[in-house]
Structure formats: C-alpha cells, structure tokens
C-alpha positions as a Python dict, from the first residue, in 0.01 Angstrom:
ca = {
    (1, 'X'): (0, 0, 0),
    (2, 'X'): (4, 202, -316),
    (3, 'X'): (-283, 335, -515),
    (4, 'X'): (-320, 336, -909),
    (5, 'X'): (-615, 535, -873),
    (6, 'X'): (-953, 420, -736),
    (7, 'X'): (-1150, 245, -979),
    (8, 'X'): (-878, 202, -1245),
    (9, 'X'): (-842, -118, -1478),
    (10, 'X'): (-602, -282, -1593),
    (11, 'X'): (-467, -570, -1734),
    (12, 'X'): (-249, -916, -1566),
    (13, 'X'): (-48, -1178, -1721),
    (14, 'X'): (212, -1476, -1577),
    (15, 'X'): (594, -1521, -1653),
    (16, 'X'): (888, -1700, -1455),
    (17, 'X'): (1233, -1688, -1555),
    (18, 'X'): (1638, -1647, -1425),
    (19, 'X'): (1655, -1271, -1487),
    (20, 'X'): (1773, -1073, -1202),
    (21, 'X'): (1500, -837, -1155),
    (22, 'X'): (1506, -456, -1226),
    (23, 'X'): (1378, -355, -912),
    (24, 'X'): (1651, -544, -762),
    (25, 'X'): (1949, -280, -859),
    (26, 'X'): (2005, -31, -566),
    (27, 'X'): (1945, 340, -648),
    (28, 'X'): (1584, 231, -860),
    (29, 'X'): (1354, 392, -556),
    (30, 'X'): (1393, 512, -234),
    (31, 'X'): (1406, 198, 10),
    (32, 'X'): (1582, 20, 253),
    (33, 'X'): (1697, -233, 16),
    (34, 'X'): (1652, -350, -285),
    (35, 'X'): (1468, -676, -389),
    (36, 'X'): (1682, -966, -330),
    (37, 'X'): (1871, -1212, -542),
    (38, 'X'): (2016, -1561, -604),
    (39, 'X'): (2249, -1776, -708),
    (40, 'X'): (2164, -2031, -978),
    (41, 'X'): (2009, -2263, -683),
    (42, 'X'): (1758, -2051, -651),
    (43, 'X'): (1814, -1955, -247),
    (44, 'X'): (2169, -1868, -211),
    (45, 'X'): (2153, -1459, -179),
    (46, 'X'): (2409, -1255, -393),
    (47, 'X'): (2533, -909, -413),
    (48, 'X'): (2237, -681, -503),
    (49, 'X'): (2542, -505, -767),
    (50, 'X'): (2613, -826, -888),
    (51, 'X'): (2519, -890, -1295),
    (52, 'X'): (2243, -1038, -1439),
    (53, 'X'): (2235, -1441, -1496),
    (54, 'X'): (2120, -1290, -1836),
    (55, 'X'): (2372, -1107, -1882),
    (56, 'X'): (2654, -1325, -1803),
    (57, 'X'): (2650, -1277, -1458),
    (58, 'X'): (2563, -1437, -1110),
    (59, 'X'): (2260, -1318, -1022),
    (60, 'X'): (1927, -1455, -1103),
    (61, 'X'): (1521, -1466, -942),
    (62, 'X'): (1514, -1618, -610),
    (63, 'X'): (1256, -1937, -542),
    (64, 'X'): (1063, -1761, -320),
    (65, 'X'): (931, -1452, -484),
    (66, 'X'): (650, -1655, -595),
    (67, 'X'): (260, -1612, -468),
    (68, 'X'): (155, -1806, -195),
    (69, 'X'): (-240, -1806, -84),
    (70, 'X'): (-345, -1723, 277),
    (71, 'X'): (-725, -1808, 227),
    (72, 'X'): (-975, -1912, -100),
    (73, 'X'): (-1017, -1532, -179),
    (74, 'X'): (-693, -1414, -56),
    (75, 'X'): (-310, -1470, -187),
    (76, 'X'): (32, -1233, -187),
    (77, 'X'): (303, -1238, -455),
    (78, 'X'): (525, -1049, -680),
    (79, 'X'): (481, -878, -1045),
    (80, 'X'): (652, -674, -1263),
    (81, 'X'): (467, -377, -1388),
    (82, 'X'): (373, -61, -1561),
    (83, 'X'): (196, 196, -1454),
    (84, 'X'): (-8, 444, -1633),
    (85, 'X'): (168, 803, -1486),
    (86, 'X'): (414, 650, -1271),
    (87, 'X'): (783, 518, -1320),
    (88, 'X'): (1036, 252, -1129),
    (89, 'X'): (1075, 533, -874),
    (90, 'X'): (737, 514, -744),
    (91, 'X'): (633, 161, -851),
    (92, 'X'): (943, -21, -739),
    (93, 'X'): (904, -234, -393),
    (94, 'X'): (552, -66, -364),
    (95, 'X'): (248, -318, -317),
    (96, 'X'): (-77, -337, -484),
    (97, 'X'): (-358, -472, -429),
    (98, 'X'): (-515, -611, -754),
    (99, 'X'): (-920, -734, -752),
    (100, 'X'): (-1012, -978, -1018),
    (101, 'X'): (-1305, -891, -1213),
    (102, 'X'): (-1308, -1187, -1455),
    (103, 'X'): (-1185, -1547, -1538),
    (104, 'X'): (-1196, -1830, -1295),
    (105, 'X'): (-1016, -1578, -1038),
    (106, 'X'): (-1333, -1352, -1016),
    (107, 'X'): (-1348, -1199, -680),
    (108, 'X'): (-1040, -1252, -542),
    (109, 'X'): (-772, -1052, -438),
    (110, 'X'): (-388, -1061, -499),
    (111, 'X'): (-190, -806, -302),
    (112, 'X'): (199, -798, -516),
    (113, 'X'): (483, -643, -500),
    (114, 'X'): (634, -504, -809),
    (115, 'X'): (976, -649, -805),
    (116, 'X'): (1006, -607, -1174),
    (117, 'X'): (969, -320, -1506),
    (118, 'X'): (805, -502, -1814),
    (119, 'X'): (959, -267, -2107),
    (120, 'X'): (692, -478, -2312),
    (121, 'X'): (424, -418, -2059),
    (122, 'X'): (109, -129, -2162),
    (123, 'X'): (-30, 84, -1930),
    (124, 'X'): (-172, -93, -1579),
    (125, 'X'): (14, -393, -1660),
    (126, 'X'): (94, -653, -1431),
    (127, 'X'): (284, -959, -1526),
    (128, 'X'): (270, -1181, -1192),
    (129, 'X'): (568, -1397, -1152),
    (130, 'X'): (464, -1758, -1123),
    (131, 'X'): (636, -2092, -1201),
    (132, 'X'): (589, -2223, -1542),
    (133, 'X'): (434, -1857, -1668),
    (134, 'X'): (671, -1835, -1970),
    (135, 'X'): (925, -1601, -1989),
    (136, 'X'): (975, -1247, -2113),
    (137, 'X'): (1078, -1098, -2436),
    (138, 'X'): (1433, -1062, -2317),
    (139, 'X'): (1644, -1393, -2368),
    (140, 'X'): (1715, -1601, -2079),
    (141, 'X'): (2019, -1808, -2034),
    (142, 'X'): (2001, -2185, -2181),
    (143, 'X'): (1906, -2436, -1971),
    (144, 'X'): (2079, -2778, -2112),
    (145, 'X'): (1918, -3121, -2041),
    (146, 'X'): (2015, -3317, -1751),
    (147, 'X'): (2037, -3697, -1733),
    (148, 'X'): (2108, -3839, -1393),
    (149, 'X'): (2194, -4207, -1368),
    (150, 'X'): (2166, -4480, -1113),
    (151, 'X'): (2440, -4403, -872),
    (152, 'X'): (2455, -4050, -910),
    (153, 'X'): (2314, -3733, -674),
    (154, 'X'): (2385, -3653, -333),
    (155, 'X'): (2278, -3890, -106),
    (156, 'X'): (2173, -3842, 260),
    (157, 'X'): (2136, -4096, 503),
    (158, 'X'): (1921, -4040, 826),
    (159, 'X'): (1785, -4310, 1129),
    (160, 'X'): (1510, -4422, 922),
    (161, 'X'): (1548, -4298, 540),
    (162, 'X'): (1782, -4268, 270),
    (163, 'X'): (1723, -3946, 27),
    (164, 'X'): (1897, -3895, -301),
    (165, 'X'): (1859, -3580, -446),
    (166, 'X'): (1784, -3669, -825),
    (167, 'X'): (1792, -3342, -936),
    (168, 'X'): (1811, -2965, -777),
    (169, 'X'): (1732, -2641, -829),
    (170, 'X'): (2023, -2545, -1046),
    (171, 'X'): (1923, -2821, -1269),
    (172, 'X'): (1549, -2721, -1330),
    (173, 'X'): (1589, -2324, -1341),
    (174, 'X'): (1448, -2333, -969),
    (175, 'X'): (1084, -2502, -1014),
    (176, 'X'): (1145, -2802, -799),
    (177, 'X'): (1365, -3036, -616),
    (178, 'X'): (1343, -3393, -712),
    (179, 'X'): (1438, -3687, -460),
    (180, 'X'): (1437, -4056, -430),
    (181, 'X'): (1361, -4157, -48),
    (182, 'X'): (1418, -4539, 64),
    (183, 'X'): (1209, -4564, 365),
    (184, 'X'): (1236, -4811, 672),
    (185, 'X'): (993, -4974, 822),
    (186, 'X'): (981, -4744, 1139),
    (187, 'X'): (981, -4426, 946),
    (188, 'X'): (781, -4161, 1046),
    (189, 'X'): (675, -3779, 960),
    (190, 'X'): (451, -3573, 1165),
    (191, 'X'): (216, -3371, 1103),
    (192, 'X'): (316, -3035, 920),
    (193, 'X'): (274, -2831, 648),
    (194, 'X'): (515, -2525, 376),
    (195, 'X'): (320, -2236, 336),
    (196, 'X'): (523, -2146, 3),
    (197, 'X'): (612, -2502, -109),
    (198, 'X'): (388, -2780, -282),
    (199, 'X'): (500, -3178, -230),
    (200, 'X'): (441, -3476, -486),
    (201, 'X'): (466, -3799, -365),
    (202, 'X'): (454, -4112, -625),
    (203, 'X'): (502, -4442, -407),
    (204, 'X'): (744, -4732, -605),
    (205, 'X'): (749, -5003, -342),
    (206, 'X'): (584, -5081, -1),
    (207, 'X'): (279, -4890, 194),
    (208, 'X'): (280, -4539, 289),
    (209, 'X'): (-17, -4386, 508),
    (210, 'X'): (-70, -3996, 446),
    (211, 'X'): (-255, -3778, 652),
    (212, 'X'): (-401, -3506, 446),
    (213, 'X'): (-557, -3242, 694),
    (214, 'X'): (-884, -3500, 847),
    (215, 'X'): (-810, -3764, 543),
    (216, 'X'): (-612, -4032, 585),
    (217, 'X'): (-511, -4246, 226),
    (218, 'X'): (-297, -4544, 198),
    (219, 'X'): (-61, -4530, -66),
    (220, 'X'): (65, -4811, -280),
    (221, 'X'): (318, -4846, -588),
    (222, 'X'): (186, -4711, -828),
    (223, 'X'): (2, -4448, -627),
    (224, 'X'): (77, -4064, -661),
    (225, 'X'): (-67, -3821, -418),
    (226, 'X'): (20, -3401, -453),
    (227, 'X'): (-52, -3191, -164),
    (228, 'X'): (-69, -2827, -222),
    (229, 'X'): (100, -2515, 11),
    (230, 'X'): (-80, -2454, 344),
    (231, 'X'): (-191, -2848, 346),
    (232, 'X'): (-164, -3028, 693),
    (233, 'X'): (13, -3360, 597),
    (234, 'X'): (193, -3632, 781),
    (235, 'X'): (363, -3961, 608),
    (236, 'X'): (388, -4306, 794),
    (237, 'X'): (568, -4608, 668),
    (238, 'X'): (291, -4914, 709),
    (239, 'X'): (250, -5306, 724),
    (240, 'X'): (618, -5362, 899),
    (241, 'X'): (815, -5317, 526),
    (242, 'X'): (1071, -5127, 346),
    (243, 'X'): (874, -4833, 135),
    (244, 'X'): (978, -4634, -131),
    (245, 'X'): (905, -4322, -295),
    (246, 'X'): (965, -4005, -541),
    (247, 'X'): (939, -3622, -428),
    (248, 'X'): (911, -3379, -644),
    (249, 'X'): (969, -3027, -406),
    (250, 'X'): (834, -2724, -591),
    (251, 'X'): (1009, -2456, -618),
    (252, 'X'): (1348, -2574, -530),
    (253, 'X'): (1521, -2551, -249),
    (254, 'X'): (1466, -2894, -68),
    (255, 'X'): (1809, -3003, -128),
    (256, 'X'): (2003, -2702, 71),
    (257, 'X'): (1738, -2828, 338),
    (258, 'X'): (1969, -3154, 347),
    (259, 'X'): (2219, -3027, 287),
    (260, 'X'): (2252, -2783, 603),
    (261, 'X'): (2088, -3036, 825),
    (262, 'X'): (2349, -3320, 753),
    (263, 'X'): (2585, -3070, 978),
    (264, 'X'): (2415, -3060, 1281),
    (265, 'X'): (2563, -3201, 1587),
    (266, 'X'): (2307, -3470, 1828),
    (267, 'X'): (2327, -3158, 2058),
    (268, 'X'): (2151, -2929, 1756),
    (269, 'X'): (1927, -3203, 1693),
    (270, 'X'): (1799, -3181, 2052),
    (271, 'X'): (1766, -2860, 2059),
    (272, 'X'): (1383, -2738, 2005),
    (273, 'X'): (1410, -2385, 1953),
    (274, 'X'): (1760, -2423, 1740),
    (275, 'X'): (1557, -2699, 1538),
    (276, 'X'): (1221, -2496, 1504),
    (277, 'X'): (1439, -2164, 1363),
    (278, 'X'): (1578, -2396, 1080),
    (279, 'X'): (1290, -2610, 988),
    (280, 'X'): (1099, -2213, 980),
    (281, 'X'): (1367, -2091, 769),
    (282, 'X'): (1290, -2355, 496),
    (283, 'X'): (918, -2328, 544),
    (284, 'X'): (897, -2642, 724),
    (285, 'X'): (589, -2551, 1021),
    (286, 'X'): (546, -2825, 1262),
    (287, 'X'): (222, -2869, 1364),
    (288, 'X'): (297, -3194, 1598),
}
C-alpha cells in the first residue's frame, strides 16, 4: 500500500471509457506486469504493446477493472491519478487507500489501484473508474447505434431454457450484456451470487420465484427485480408454465459465459471441480 502522506487531502471524481490505460504500457514502473487489457468485448486479453482502441488500435479497458464492495464501509477498485510529488513511476500499479470525508460516502473507505495518468487531473487527484462516469478529455472511439431485430443474436439452447443474447459487450462499450431467456416449466437456478457483476431481471410472461438472500418475491409480467453484486439469489420457474424474461448483465461479459459453456462435453458437465473453476472464472459463486 502506498502513502501520499499522512493526513493529506485530496480530491475524487468518476469516468469510464475504451481507452487503453497508461499504466497499462510496459516500461511505466517497475512491476511484474503491466495492467491488463481487452479486446472490444470487454474480457478477451490483448498484447500489453498493442495500440490504443483510441488510437486506432486493439486495445481497450477491460470489464473488470471496476470497484466492487466487500462490506457497507469497505469497497476496492481502480483510478487514474495524480499525485502531488510523485510521477507514473511511483504511482503506477501502486494502491491507495482513500477515506471519504464528505458526500453520501462519508466514512468509508476505497482502497484503488491507479491503473491510469489523468493529464487533466490537479494535484491528489483521483478519477475512479466506474461504469457510466463519463469519459475523459481525450476522444474516445464512436460507438454507433445498434438495432437488433426479432430473429437475430446468438442463441443458446440448454435442458430447460433458451437464451438469446440481444446485445453484448462490444455493442454497449462493455456496461452490460443483454439477453432474452425462454424458460420451461422445470427450470431451475440455485442459489448463488457475482461478486463483480449486478443482474436485472424484467419478467414478460409466466411466474418466476426469486430468492433474494432470506426474501423470497414472486415475479409476474410486468415485474422487474435488480439484484446488486455480493447478493445471494436463486430463480425458480412457478405454477407448472412456460416463463419468460429479460437480463440485463452489467458489465459485460455474460455472453462469452455462453459462449464457452456451449463446448463442454456431458463428461465436463459432470465434472465438479472442472465446472466450479469456470463458473469462478466468470464470477459465478455457487452457494448451493
């Protein structure tokens, strides 16, 4: 953990956008590597020499560096910075831990790492990357609109659901996955919960029981229910009838999820500790 000096101030603000990060070319500081980045899905890694998505190249912020909260008072995430008598030597991959002395946030504490140089940051400026914080001075690369009609979007077909992906996280600059999921009757989801990931559910036909940590709701059309990171939740088709719903995955990344699990073999399917690695590598946690 790095220090700023005891007792100094300073000042935070938000931003999210498709730059490749400074802190992510090697040769910036001495570490092991440099921070990682992504293709334009937002998860695929890339060549930490490869160009900017701003610059006409390949590489571009990765969903996860994002904060994630591990309690009411305490959360991690990433920033980029400047720092009053330091430089992207020293503040580069370092980690700070940043106590909120005002606002709604009073209290609290964010621990970051600087991932990122703001050339329009001041002195003790953090700019904490978060999803839907604007974007920075520098232009980013135009995202066009996106219609997708009835028929179109991968579709993925398991024992008791059909998912079509209605729009990924190339499409919306990496804030969310969007899916249409036709449920059977017998469909079922235990109880788990994505310590980096929030889900919105908004139910268009049928009955659909959620468990939210010691709630349970029943869900109707018409009915939309949003459960935040670190929230216990399992989803239960009711009342012996078809059900269907809309996702919306934030950020991204739900569809390479399909995607890599319409591969397996029965064999990986049946195996637990195979099928515990991948659901923890896309911050699926099984709790049942």
């Amino acid at each position: 953990m790095s220090s700023v000096n005891t007792g100094t101030t300073g000042v935070t603000t938000r931003y999210w956008d498709c730059c490749k990060a400074s802190c992510a070319w090697p040769g910036k500081a001495q570490v092991t590597n440099p921070v990682k980045t992504c293709s334009s899905d937002g998860v695929t890694a890339v060549d930490s020499n490869a160009q900017s998505g701003c610059d006409g190249g390949n590489a571009y912020m990765c969903n996860n560096q994002q904060p994630w909260s591990v309690n009411t008072t305490l959360a991690y995430g990433y920033a980029a910075a400047n720092i009053a008598g330091q430089s992207e030597a020293t503040w580069c991959c370092a980690c700070y831990a940043l106590h909120f002395t005002s606002g709604s946030v009073i209290g609290k504490q964010l621990v970051v790492q600087v991932t990122n140089t703001g050339g329009d940051l001041g002195n003790n400026h953090f700019d904490l990357q978060m999803p839907g914080g604007g974007v920075v001075t520098k232009n980013t690369p135009a995202i066009s609109h996106t219609v997708i009609k009835n028929g179109q979007g991968a579709v993925y077909e398991w024992q008791s659901d059909t998912i079509t992906v209605r729009l990924t996280g190339a499409q919306t600059q990496g804030l969310f996955t969007l899916t249409e999921d036709v449920m059977k009757p017998t469909f079922k989801l235990g109880l788990h919960l994505h310590r980096k990931h929030a889900e919105t559910f908004h139910i268009i036909e049928g009955d659909v029981e959620f468990r939210l940590g010691t709630e349970t709701h029943v869900a109707q059309a018409g009915t939309t229910i949003h459960v935040p990171s670190n929230t216990p939740h399992a989803v239960q088709v009711i009342n012996g009838k078809q059900a269907r719903m809309i996702m919306l995955y934030s950020p991204a990344g739900f569809e390479n999820f399909l995607k890599e699990m319409k591969t397996f073999t029965d064999e990986q399917f049946a195996d637990e500790i195979f099928m515990k690695a991948f659901n923890d590598k896309y911050d699926n946690i099984q709790l049942e």
